[in-house]
Short mmCIF file of C-alpha atoms in Angstrom, two decimals:
data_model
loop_
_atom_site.label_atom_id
_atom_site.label_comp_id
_atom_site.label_asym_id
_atom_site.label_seq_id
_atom_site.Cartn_x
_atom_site.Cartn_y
_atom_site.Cartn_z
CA UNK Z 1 20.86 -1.17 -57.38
CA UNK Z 2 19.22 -1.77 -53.46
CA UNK Z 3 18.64 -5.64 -53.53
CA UNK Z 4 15.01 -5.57 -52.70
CA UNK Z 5 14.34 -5.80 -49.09
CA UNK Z 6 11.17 -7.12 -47.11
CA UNK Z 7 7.50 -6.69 -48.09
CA UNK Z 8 6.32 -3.77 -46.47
CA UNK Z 9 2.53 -3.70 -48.07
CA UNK Z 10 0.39 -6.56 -48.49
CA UNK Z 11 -2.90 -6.71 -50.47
CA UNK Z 12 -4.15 -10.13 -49.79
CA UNK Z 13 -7.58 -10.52 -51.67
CA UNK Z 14 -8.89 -6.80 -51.84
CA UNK Z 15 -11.94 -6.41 -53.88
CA UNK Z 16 -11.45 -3.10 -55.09
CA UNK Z 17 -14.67 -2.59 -57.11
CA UNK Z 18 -18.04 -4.56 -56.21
CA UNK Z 19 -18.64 -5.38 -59.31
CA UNK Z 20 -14.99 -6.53 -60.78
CA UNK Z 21 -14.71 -10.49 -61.33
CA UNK Z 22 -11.67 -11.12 -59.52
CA UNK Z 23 -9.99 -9.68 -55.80
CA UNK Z 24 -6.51 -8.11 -56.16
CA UNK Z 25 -3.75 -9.37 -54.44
CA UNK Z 26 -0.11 -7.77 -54.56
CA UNK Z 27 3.13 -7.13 -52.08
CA UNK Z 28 5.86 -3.90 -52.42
CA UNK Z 29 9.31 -4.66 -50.85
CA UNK Z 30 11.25 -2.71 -49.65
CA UNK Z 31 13.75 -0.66 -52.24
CA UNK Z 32 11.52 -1.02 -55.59
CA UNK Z 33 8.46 1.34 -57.29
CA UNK Z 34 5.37 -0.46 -57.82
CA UNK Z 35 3.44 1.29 -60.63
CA UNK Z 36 -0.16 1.02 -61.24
CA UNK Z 37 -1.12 1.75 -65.10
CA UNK Z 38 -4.59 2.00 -66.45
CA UNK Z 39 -7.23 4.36 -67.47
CA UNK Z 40 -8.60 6.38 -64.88
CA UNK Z 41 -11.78 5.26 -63.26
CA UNK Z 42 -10.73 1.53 -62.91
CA UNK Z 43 -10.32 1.31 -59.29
CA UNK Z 44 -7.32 3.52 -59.00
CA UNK Z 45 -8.93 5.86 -56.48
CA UNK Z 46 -10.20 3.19 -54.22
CA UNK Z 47 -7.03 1.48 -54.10
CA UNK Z 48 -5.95 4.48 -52.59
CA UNK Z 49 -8.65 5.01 -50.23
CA UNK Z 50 -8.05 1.23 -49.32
CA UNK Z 51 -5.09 1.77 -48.42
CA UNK Z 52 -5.19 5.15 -46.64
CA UNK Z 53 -7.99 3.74 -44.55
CA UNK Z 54 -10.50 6.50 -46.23
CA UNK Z 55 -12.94 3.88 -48.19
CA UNK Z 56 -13.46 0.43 -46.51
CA UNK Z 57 -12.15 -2.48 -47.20
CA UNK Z 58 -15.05 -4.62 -47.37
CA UNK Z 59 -13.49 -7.90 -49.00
CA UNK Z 60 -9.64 -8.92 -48.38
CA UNK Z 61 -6.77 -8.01 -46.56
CA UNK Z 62 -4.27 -5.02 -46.19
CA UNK Z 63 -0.82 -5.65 -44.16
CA UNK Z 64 1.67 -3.12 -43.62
CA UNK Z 65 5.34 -4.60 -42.44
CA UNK Z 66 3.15 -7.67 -41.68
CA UNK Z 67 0.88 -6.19 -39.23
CA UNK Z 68 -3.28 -6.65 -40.51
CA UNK Z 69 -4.09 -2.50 -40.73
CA UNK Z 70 -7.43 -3.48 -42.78
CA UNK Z 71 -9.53 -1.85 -39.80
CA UNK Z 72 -7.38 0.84 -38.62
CA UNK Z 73 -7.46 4.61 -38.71
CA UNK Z 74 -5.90 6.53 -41.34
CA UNK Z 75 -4.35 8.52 -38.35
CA UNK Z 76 -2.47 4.91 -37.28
CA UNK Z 77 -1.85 3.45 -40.35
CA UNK Z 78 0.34 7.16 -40.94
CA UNK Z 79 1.84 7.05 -37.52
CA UNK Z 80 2.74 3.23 -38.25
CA UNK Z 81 4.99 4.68 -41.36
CA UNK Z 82 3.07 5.46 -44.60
CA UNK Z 83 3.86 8.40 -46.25
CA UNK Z 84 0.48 9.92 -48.29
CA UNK Z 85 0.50 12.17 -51.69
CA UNK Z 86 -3.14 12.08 -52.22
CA UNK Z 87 -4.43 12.37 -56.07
CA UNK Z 88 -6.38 15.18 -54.76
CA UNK Z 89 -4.06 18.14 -53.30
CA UNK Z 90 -6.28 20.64 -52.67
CA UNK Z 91 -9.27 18.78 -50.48
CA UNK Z 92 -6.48 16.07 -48.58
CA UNK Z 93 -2.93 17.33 -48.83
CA UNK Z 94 -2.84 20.71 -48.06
CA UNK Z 95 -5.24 23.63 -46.81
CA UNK Z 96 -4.88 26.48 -49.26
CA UNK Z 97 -6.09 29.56 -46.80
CA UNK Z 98 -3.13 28.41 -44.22
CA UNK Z 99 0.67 29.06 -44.34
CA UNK Z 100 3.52 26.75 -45.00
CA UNK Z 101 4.63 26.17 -41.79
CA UNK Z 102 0.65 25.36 -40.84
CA UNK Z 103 1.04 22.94 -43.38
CA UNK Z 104 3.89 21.23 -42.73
CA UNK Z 105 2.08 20.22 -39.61
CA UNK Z 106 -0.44 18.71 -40.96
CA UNK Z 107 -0.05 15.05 -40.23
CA UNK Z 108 2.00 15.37 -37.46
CA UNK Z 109 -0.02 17.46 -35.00
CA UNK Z 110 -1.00 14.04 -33.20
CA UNK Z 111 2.88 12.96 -32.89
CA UNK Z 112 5.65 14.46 -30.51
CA UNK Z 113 7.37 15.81 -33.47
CA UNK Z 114 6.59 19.47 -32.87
CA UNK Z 115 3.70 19.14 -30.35
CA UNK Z 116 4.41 18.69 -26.29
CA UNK Z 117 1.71 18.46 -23.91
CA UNK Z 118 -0.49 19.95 -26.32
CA UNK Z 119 1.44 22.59 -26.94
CA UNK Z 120 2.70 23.50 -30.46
CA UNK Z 121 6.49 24.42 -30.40
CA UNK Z 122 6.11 26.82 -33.37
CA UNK Z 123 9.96 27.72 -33.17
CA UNK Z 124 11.41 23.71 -34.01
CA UNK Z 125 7.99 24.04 -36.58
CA UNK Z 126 8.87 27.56 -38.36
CA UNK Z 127 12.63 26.07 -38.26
CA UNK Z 128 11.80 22.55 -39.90
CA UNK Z 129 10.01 24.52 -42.61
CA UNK Z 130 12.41 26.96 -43.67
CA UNK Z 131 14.76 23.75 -43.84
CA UNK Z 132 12.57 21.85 -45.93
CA UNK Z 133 11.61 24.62 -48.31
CA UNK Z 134 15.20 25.31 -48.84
CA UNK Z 135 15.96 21.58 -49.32
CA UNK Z 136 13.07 20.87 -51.88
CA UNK Z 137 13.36 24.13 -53.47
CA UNK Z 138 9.67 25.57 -52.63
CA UNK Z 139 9.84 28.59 -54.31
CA UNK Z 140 7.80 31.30 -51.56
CA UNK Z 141 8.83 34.42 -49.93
CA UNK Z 142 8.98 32.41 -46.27
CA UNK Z 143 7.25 30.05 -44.33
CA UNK Z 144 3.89 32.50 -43.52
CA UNK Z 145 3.62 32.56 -47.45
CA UNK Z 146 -0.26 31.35 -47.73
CA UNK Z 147 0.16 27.89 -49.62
CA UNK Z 148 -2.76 28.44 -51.89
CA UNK Z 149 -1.07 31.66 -53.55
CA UNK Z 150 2.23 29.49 -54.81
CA UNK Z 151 1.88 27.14 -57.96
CA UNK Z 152 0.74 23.74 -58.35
CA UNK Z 153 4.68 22.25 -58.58
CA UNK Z 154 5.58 24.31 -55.28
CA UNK Z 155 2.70 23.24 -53.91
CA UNK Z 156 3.45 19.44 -54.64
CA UNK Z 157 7.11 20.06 -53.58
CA UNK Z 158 5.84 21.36 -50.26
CA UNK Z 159 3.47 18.10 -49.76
CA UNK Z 160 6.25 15.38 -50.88
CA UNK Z 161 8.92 17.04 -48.66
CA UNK Z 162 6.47 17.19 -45.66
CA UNK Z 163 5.50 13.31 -46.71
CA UNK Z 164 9.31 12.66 -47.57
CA UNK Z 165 10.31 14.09 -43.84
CA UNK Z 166 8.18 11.76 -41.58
CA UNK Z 167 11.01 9.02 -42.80
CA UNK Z 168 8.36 6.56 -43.48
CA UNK Z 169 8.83 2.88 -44.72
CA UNK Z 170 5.89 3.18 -47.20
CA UNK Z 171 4.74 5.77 -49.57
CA UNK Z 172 1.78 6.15 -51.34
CA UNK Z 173 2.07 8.63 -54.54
CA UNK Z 174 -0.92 8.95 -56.71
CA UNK Z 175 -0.86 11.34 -59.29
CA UNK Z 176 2.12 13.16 -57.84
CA UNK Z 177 2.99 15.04 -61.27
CA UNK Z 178 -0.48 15.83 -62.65
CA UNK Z 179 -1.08 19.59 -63.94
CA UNK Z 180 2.85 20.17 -63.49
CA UNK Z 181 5.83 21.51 -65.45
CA UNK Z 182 8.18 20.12 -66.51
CA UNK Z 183 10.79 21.07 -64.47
CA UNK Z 184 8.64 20.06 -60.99
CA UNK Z 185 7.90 16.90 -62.98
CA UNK Z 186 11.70 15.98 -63.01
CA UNK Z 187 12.17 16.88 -59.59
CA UNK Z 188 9.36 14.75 -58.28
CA UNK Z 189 10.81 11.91 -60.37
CA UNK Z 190 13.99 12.29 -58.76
CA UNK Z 191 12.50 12.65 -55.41
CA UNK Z 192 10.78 9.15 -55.86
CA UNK Z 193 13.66 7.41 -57.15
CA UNK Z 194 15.85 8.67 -53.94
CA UNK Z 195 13.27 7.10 -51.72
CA UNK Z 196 13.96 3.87 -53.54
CA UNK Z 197 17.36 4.18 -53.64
CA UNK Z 198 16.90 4.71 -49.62
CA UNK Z 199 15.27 1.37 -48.99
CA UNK Z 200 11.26 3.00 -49.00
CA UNK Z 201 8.38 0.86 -50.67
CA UNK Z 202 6.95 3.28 -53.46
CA UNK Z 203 3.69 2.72 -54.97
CA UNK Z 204 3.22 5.21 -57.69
CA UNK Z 205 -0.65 5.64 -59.56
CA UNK Z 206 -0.39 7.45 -61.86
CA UNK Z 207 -2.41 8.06 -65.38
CA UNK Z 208 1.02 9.41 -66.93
CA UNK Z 209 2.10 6.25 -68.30
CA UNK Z 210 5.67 7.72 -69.05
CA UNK Z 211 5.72 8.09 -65.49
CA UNK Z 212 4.78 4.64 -64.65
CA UNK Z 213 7.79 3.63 -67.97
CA UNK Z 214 10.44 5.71 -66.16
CA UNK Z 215 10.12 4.84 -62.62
CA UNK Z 216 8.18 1.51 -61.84
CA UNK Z 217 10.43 -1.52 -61.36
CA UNK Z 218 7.38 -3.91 -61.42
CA UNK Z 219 3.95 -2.42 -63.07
CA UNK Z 220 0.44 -3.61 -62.71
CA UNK Z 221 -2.13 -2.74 -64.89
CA UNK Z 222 -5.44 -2.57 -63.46
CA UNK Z 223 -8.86 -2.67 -65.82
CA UNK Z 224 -12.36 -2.71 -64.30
CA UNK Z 225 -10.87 -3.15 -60.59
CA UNK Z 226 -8.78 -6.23 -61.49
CA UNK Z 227 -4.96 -6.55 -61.98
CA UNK Z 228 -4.48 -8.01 -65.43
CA UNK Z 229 -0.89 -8.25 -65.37
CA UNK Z 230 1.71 -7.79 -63.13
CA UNK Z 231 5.49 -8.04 -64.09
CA UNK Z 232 8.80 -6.39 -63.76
CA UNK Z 233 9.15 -3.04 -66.15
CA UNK Z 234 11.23 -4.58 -68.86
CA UNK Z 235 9.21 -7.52 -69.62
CA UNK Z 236 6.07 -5.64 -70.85
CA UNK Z 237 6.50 -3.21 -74.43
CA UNK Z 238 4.43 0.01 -73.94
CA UNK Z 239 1.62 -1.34 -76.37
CA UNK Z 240 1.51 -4.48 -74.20
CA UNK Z 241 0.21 -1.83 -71.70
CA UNK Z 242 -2.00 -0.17 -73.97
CA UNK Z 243 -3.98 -3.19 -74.41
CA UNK Z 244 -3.92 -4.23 -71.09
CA UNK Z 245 -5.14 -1.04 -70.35
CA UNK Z 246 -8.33 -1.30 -72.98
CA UNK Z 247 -9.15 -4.81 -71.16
CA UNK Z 248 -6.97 -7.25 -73.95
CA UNK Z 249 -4.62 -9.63 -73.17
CA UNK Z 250 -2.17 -9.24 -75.68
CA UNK Z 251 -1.58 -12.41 -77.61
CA UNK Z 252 1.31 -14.85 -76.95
CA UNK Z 253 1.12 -13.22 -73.13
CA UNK Z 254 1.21 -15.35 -70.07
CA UNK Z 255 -0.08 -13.71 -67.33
CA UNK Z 256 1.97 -14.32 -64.52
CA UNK Z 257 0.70 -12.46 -61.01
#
């Protein structure tokens, strides 16, 4: 097991939902899963957006590697080192009327990865893409396959290599799994527990509670935009979740943030 490493995201104080009665405050190191449990709709999506620099942060604190990223751009927070598998695929992670090699771009036309001077070098791109396909196993006929004509796992396969590929310290996977089989469900899984096993901060939301079981070393179930508990995996039973998750502290629980 990688001994865990550094904090690389901070949330000092966040208020996630303007009505929840307390802020949330919690750090990922380096080398571990974080997994967020709880019914959908209880401040999952604007953790995300918190983070991502999509929804503002109105109350609190965000830190990446140490560094206060509470006011920056989503564009700088990603070029800082935060890999992004939005809960919603289709309307942030990929644009369904474009190729695969037009979407593998995505996110990096602002960096010196395949653009010079403005100019797109489409060979090192078309390359890269082939590659990555082949590495991830995105099932398509070739890189001009339109993205929107292969399945939901391929597609999902496509984003996490293209997120897994910009080497970054943090990654953000919400709902990575949702609507897939289960073969593409296994392969995610095993695509998120290489990235731990490689030293990345992971922080997994996900409604799939098995998913949360399998993969989280520390889990944190959120209810009404508040963190109820936070421990390591092995100190909470699945029906301690459950109840957490319906707004109950299970009796005989301390809860230890």
């Amino acid at each position: 097991e990688v001994p865990k490493g550094d904090v690389v995201l901070s949330l000092k104080n966040v208020r996630l939902l303007p009505n929840a009665q307390n802020t949330v405050s919690f750090d990922i190191r380096a080398g571990e899963i974080v997994g967020i449990a709880g019914v959908e709709g209880n401040g999952q999506q604007q953790l995300e957006e918190m983070i991502m620099g999509l929804a503002k942060c109105r109350e609190g604190s965000i830190l990446l590697k140490g560094e206060d990223i509470t006011q920056w751009s989503t564009r700088r927070r990603c070029a800082k080192g935060i890999g992004y598998i939005p809960s919603d695929r289709h309307a942030r992670a990929i644009l369904p009327g474009f190729s695969l090699t037009d979407n593998y771009l995505l996110g990096c036309q602002f960096s010196d990865k395949y653009v010079k001077k403005g100019i797109i070098d489409h060979k090192k791109l078309a390359a890269q893409t082939k590659a990555l396909m082949e590495h991830y196993d995105v099932r398509a006929s070739g890189p001009n396959q339109n993205i929107g004509s292969l399945s939901g796992g391929n597609q999902q396969k496509m984003v996490l290599s293209r997120e897994v590929d910009k080497d970054a310290d943090l990654v953000i996977a919400c709902q990575p799994v949702r609507g897939l089989d289960i073969g593409a469900i296994q392969y995610i899984h095993e695509i998120l527990m290489t990235l731990r096993s490689q030293g990345k901060a992971v922080l997994l939301i996900s409604a799939e509670l098995t998913d949360i079981r399998q993969l989280s070393d520390r889990i944190a179930v959120l209810y009404k935009g508040e963190v109820l508990a936070l421990k390591n995996n092995d100190d909470f039973t699945t029906e301690a979740i459950g109840l957490l998750m319906a707004g109950t502290i299970p009796e005989g629980m301390k809860v230890t943030k």
